[in-house]
Coordinates of C-alpha atoms and ligand atoms in Angstrom, one line a residue:
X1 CA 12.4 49.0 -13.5
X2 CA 9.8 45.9 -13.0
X3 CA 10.1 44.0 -10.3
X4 CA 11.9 41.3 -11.7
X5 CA 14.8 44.0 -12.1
X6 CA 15.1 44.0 -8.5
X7 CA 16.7 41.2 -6.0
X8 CA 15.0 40.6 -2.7
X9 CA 16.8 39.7 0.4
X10 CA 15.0 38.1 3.0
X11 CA 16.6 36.9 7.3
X12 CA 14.5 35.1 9.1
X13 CA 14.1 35.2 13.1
X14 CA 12.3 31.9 14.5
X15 CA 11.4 31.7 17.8
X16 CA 10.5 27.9 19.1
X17 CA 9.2 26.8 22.2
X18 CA 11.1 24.2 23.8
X19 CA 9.4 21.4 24.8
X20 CA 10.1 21.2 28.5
X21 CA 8.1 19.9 31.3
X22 CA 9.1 22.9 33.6
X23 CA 9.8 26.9 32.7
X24 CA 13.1 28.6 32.0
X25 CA 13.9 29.7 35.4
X26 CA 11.2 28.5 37.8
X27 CA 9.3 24.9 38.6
X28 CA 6.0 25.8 37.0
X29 CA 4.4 23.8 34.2
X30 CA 4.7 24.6 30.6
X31 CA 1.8 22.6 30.4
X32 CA -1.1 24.7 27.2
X33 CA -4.2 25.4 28.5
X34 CA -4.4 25.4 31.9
X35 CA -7.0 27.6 33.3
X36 CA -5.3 31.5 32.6
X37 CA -2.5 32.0 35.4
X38 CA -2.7 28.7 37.5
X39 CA 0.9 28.1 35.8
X40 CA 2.5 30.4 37.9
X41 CA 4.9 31.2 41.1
X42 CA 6.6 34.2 42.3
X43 CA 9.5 33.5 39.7
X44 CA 7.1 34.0 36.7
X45 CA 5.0 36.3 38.3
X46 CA 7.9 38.6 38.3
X47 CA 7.7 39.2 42.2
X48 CA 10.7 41.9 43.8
X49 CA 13.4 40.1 45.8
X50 CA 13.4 36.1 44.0
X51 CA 15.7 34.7 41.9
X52 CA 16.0 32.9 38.8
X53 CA 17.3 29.1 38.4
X54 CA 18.0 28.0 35.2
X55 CA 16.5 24.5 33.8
X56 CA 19.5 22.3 32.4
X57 CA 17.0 21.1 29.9
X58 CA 16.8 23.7 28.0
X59 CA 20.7 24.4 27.4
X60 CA 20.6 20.1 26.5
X61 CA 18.0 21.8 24.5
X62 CA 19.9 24.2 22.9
X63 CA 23.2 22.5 22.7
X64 CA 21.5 19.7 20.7
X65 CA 20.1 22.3 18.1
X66 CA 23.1 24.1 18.2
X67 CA 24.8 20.5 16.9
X68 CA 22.1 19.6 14.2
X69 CA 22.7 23.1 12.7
X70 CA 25.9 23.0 12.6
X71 CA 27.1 25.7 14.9
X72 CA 30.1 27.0 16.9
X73 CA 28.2 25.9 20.8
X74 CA 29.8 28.4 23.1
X75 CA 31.6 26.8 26.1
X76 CA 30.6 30.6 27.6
X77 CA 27.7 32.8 27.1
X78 CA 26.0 35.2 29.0
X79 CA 22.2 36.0 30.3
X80 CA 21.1 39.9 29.2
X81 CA 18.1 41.7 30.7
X82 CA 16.3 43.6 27.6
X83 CA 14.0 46.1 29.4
X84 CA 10.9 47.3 27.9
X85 CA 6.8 47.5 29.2
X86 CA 4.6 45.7 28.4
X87 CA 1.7 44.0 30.4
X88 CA 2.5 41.1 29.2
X89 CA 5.8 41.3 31.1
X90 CA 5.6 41.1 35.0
X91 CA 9.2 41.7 35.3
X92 CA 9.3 44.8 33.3
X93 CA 12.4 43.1 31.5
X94 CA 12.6 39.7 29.5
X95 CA 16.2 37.3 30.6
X96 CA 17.6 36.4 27.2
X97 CA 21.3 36.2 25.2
X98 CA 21.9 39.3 23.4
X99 CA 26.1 39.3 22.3
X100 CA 27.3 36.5 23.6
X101 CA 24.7 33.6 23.0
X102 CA 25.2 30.0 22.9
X103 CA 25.6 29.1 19.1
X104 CA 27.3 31.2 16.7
X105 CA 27.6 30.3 12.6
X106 CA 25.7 27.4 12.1
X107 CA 24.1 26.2 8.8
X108 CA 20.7 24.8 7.3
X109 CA 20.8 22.9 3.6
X110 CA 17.3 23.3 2.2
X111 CA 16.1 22.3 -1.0
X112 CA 15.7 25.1 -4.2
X113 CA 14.8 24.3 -7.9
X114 CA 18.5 24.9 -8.9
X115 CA 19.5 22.5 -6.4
X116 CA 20.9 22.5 -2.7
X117 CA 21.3 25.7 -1.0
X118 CA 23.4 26.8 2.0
X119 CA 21.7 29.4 4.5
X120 CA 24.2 30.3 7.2
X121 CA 22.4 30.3 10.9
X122 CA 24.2 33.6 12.6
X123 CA 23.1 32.3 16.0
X124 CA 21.0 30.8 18.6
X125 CA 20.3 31.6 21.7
X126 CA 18.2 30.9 25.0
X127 CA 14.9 33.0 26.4
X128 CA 12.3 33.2 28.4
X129 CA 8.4 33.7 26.7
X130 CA 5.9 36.7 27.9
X131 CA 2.3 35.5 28.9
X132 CA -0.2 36.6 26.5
X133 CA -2.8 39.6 26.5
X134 CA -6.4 38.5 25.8
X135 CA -8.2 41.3 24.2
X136 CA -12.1 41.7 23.4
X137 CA -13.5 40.1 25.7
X138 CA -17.3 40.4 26.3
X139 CA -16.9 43.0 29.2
X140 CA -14.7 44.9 26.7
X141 CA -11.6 44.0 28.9
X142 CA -7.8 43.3 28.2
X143 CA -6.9 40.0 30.6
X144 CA -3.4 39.0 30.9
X145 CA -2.5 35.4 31.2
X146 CA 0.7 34.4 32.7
X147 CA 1.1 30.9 31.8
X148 CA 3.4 31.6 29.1
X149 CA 5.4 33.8 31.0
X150 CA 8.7 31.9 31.6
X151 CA 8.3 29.3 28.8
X152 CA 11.7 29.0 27.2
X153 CA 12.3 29.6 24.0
X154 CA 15.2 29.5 21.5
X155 CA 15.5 32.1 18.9
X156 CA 17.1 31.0 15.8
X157 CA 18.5 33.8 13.5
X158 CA 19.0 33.4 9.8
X159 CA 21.7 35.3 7.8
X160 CA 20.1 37.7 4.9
X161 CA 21.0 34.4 2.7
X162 CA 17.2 33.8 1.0
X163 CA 16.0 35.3 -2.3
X164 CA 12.3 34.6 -2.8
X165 CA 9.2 33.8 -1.0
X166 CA 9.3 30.2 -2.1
X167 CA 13.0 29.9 0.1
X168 CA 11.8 31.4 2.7
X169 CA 9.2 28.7 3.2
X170 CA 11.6 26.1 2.6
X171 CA 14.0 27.1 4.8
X172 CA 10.9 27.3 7.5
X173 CA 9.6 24.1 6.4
X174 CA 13.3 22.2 6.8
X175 CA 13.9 24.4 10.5
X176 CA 10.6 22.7 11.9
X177 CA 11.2 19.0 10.5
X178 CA 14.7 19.3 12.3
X179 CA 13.6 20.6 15.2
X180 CA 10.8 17.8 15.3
X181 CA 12.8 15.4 14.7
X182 CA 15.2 16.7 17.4
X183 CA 12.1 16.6 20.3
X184 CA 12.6 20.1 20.8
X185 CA 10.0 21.8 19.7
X186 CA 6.5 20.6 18.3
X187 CA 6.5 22.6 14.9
X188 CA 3.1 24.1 15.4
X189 CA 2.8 27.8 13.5
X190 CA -0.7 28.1 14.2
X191 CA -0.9 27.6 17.6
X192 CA 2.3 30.0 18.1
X193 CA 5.0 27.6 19.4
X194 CA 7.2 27.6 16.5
X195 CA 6.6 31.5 15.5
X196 CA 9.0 33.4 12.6
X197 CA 9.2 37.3 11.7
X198 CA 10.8 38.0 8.3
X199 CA 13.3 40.7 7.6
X200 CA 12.7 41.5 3.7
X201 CA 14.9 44.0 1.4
X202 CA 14.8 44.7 -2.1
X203 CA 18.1 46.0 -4.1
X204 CA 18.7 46.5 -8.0
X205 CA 19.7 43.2 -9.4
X206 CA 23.9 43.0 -9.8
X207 CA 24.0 45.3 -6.6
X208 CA 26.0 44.2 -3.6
X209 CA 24.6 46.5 -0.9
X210 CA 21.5 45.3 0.8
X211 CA 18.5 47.9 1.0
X212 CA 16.6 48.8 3.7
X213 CA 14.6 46.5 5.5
X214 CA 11.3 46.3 6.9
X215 CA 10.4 43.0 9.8
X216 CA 7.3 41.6 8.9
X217 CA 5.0 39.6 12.1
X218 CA 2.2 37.8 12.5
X219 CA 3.1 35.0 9.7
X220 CA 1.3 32.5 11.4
X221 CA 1.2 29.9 8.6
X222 CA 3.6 28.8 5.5
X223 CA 1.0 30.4 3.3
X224 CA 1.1 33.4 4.6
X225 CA 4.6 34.3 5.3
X226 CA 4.9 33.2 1.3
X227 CA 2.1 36.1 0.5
X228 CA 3.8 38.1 3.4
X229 CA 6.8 38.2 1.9
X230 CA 5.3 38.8 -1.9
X231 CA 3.4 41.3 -0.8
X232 CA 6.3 43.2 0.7
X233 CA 8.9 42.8 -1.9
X234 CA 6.1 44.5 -4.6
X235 CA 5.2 47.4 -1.9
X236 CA 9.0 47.9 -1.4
X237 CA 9.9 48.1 -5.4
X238 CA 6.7 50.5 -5.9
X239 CA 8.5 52.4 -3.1
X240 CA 11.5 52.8 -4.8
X241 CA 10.1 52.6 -8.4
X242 CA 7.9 55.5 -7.1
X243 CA 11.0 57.8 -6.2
X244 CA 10.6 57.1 -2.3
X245 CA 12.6 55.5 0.4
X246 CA 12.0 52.5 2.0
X247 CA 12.0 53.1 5.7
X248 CA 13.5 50.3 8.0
X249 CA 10.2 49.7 10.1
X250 CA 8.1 46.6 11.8
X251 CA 5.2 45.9 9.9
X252 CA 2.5 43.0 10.1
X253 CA 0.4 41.2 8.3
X254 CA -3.1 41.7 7.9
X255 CA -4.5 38.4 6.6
X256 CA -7.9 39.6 6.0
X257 CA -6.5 42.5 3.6
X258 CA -3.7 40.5 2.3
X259 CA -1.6 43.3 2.9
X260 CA 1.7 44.3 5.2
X261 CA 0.5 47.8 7.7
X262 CA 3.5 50.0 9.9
X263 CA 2.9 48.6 13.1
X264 CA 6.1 50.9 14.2
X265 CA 9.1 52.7 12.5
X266 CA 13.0 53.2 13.6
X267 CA 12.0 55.9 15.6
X268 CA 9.1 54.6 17.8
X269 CA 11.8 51.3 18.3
X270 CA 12.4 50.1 21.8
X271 CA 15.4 51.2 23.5
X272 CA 16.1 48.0 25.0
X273 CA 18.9 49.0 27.5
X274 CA 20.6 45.8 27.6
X275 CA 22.8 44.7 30.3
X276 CA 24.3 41.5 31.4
X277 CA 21.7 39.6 33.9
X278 CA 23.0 39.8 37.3
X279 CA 21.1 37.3 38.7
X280 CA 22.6 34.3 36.8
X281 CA 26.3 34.2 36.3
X282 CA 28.0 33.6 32.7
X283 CA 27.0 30.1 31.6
X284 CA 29.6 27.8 31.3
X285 CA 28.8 24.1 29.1
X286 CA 31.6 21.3 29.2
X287 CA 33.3 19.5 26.3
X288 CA 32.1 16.7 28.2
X289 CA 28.3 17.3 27.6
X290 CA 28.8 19.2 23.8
X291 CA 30.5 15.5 22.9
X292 CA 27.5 13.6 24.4
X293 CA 24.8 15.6 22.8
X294 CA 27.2 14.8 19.6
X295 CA 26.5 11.5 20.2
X296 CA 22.8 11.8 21.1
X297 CA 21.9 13.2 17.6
X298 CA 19.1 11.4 16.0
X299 CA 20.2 10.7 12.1
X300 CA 18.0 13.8 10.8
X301 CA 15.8 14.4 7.8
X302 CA 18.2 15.4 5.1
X303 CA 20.3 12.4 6.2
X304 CA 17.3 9.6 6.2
X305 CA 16.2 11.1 3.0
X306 CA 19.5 10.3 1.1
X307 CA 19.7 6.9 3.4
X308 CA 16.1 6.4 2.2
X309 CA 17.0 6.3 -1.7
X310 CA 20.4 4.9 -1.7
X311 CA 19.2 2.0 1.1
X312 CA 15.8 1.3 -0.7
X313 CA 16.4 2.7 -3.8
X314 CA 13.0 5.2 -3.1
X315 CA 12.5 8.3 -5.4
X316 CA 13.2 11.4 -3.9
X317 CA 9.9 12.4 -4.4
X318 CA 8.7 9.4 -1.7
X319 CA 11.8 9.5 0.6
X320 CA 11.1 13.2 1.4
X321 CA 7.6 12.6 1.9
X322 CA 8.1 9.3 3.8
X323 CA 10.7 11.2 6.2
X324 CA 9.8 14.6 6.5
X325 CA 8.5 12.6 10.0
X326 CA 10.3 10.8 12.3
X327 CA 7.2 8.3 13.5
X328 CA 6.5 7.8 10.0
X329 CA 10.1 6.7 8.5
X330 CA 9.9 4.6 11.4
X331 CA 6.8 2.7 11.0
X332 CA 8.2 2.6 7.2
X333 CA 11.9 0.8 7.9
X334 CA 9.9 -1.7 10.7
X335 CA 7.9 -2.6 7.4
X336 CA 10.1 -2.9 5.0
X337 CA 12.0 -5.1 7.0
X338 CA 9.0 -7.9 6.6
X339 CA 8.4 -6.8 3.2
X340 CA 11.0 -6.9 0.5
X341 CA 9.4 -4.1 -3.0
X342 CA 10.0 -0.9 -1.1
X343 CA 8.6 0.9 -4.2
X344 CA 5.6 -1.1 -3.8
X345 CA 5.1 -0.3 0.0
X346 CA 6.0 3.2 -0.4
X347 CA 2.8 3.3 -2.9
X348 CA 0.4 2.0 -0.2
X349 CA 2.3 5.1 2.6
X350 CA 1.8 7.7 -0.3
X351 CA -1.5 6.6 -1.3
X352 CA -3.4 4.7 1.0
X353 CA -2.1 4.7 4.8
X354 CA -1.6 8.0 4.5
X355 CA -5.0 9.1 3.7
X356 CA -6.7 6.8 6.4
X357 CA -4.0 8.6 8.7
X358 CA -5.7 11.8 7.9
X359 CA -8.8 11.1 7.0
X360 CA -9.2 9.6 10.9
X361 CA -6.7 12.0 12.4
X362 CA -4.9 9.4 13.8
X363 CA -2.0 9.5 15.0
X364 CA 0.5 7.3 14.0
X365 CA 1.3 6.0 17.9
X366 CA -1.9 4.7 17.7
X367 CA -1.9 2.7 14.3
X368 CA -3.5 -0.4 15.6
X369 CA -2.0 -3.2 13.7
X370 CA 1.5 -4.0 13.4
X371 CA 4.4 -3.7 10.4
X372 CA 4.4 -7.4 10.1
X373 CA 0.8 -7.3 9.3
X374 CA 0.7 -5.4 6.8
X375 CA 3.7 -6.7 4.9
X376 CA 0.9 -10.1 5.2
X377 CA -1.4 -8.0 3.4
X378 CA 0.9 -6.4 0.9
X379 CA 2.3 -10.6 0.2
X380 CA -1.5 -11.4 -0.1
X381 CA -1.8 -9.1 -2.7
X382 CA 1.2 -10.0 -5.0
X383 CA -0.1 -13.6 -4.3
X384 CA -3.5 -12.6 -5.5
X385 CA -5.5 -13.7 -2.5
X386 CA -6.8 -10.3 -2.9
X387 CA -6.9 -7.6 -5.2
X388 CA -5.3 -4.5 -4.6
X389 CA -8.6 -2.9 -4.6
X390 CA -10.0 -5.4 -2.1
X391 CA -6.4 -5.0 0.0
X392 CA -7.8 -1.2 0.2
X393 CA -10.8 -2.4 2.4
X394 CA -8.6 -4.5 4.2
X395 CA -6.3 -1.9 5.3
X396 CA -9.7 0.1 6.5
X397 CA -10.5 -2.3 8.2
X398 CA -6.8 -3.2 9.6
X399 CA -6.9 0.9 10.8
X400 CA -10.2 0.9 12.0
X401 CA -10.2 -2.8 13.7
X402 CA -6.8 -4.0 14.4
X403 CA -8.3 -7.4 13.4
X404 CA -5.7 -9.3 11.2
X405 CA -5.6 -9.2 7.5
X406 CA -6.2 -12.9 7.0
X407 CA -9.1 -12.9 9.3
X408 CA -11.1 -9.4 7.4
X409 CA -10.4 -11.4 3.6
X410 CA -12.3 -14.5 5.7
X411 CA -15.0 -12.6 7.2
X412 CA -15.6 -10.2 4.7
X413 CA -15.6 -12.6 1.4
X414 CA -12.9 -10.7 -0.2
X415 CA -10.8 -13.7 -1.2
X416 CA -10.2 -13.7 -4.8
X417 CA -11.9 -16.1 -7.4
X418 CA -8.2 -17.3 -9.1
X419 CA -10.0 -20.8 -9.9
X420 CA -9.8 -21.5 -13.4
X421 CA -12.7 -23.5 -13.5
X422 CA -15.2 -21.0 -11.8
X423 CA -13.7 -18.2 -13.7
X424 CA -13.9 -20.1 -16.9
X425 CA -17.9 -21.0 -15.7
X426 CA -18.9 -17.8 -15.9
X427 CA -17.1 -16.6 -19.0
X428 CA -18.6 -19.3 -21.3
X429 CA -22.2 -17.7 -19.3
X430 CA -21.4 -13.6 -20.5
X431 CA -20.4 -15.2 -23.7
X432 CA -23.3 -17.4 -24.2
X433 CA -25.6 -14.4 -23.4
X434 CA -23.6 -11.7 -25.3
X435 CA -23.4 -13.5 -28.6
X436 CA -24.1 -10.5 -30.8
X437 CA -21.2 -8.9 -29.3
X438 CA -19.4 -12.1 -29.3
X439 CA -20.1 -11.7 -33.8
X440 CA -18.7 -7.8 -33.1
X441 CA -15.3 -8.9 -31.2
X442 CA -14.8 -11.2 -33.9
X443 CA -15.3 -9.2 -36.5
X444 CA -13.0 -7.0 -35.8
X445 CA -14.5 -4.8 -33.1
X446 CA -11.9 -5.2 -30.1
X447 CA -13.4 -2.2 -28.0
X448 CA -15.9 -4.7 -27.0
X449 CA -13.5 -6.6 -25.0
X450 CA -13.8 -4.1 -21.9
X451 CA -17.3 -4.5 -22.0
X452 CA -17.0 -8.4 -21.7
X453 CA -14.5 -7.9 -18.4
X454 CA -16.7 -5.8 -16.7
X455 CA -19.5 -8.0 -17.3
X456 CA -17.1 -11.1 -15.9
X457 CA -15.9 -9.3 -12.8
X458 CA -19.9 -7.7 -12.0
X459 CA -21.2 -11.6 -12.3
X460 CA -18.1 -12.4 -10.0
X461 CA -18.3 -9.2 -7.3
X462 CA -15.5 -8.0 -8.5
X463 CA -13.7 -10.5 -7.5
X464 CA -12.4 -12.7 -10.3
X465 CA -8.7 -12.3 -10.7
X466 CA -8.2 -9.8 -13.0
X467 CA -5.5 -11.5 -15.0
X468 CA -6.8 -14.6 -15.3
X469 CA -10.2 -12.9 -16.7
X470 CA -8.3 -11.1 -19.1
X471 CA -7.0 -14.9 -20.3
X472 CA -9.7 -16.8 -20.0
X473 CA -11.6 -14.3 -22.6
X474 CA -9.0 -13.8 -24.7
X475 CA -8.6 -18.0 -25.1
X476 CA -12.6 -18.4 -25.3
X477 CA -13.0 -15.4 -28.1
X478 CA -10.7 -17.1 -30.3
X479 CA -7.7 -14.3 -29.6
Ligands
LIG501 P1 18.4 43.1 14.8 O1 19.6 42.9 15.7 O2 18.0 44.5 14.7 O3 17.3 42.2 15.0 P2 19.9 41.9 12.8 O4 21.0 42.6 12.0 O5 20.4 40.9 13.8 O6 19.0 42.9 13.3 O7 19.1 41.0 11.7 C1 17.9 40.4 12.1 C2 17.5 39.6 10.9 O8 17.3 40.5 9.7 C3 18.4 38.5 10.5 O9 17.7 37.4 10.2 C4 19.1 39.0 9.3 O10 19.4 38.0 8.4 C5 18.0 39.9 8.6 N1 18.6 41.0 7.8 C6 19.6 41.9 8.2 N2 19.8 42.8 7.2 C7 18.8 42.5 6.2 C8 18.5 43.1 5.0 N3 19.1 44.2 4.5 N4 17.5 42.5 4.2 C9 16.9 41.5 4.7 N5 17.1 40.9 5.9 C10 18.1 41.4 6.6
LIG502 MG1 15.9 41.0 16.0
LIG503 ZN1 6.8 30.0 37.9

């Protein structure tokens, strides 16, 4: 059987880092890169004989996530030790969630080519981070760094609901935008705060039981838990295909090979031992603060999309873009309230405020000039004052100065020639000196008519009013 005989069936387990000033269960900075253990206490240096204290950040933290995914938050859950070593790990067990975690059935809408798709969330819950082993260093070492021990963390775990590489991203893609837009997390694969591992099976198409699945790691970017995942569902069908088993395993990517390796089977897996945590009783969350996080939600993406196309009547296609951030559908609504063609303004976001945006790296918090002024420019630009090429230099110069539009179409002579009389001046000059071609255009040769424009707007720097050129010529030629 080819491969497109069989169905894949992909769960996804996303662990963010919540975006806290302090750790889980001590008062030490979360604070990235701080010289290597300076973020640390006896807490998160996993000392004998203290104690944790939980940060009521981080269950607003979850409760609010719990909400925006639509979940079941638990008014109780419960803390679980999950022992294992690792040197990483000073106290030879991590404090996490394990049966009873704080969300339960929750749900993401993401977007496929046949249209929306529900994946069901099976839970959420609360942990605490390891620090991080630094390998190969010049002395041939392993250092650990402690910092990270103790940052908290939500893990967010899919159902087995994607089919394909390309909803696997998507689902990804939609997780972080939320969880941005929530102020939870800060959505960044590379540097490993919002990390995912994907469980991937392959069955024969029409089958209901799943197969056997293998957890891939190390999918540090969108591109490569798509070739990840691709790479797996092929190597599981040859598997098959080839008379074999697949055998339930953790296996990661290598991204200079392209290729998924064992990193451990079912038998080398941990035996975690869990056991309720019995240095934190069962935590307990009021109606009183689920119902105020309720009312704390920020409208999220999915929602300012459809607002964006109904309210402004935007494409899709620009709504998603304009609000897949929440700085940026700002900045966009403060706009359009001072400018009235959203199309139009959603042009210059798409095309040219978003290139200057990356092209500088600038954040958006520090856009220098204000909505109102560059409605003035957009107005300036229907008016004519300007071209809409010329309005691109102004904007530059907007991003890079601050100065106001008016002011850059004084200083810079950008102001365009829309003065009959001057335009007509130097159209009677091209003519005059173009009279062979002037014979062509009327004898039927009309291609020559670019060729007398660009001749107009070069005498004028480009800055005759393109309409009005276009008239003038036509009225002198006789058209
Ligand atoms: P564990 O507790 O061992 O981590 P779970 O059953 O909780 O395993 O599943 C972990 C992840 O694996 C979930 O995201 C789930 O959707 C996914 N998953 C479970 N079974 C399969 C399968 N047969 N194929 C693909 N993904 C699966
Ligand atoms: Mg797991
Ligand atoms: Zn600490």
């Amino acid at each position: 059987m080819p491969v497109s005989d069989f169905q894949p069936v992909i769960g996804l387990e996303v662990h963010a880092q919540l975006l806290t000033q302090s750790k889980i269960f001590c008062g030490c900075s979360t604070a990235f890169g701080a010289e290597p253990n300076r973020n640390t206490c006896p807490v998160c240096l996993g000392m004998p004989g203290v104690l944790p204290v939980l940060n009521q950040r981080v269950v607003e933290f979850a409760v609010r996530t719990g909400l925006a995914l639509e979940c079941t938050v638990k008014k109780t859950s419960v803390w679980s030790r999950k022992n294992y070593f690792y040197p990483d790990l000073p106290k030879g067990y991590q404090i996490t969630q394990y049966d009873q975690p704080i969300c339960e059935h929750g749900r993401l809408v993401i977007d496929t080519p046949q249209g929306e798709k529900v994946i069901r969330v099976r839970r959420i819950h609360m942990e605490e981070d390891a620090g991080k082993n630094v390998h190969d260093t010049s002395g041939g070492q392993s250092l650990v760094d402690l910092n990270r021990a103790g940052v908290p963390l939500l893990e967010i775990v899919s159902e087995p609901d994607l089919r394909d590489a390309d909803e696997a991203v998507e689902y990804l893609k939609t997780l972080r935008d939320v969880l941005v837009y929530l102020g939870v997390n800060d959505g960044n694969l590379e540097e490993g705060s919002f990390r995912c591992d994907a469980n991937v099976s392959v069955m024969p198409k029409g089958s209901s039981t799943y197969g056997q699945r293998c957890e891939l790691k190390n999918l540090n970017s969108f591109r490569f838990l798509k070739q990840a995942i691709e790479y797996e569902i092929s190597r599981q069908v040859d598997v098959i295909e080839s008379g074999g088993k697949v055998d339930q395993e953790t296996r990661l990517w290598d991204v200079n090979k392209g290729v998924t390796r064992s990193m451990r089977s079912k038998e080398e897996a941990h035996d975690y031992r869990y056991f309720p945590e019995p240095d934190l009783p069962p935590l307990h969350v009021s109606d009183a603060a689920i119902d105020a996080a309720a009312k704390a939600l920020p409208e999220l993406p999915r929602a300012k999309l459809t607002r964006f196309t109904s309210q402004y009547g935007l494409p899709a296609y620009d709504a998603r873009i304009l609000t897949a951030e929440r700085p940026l559908a700002d900045f966009f609504e403060a706009c359009a309230a001072h400018y009235a063609d959203a199309k139009k303004l959603s042009n210059w976001f798409l095309g040219e405020l978003m290139r200057l945006l990356k092209e500088e790296g600038t954040p958006l918090s520090a856009l220098r000039f204000t909505p109102a002024q560059l409605a003035e420019l957009l107005g300036a630009v229907d008016k004519g004052t300007v071209s809409a090429n010329a309005g691109k230099d102004v904007l530059g110069e907007m991003f890079r100065t601050g100065k106001a539009p008016a002011d850059i179409i004084a200083e810079k002579g950008l102001a365009q020639v829309s003065d009959t009389g001057a335009i007509e001046a130097v159209v009677d000059d091209i003519l005059a000196k173009n009279a062979g071609e002037v014979e062509k255009y009327r004898a039927g040769k009309k291609q020559v008519f670019g060729f007398f424009v660009g001749q107009v707007m070069r005498a004028m720097k480009g800055k005759g009013n393109p309409a009005l050129v276009n008239e003038l010529l036509k009225k002198k030629l006789g058209d």
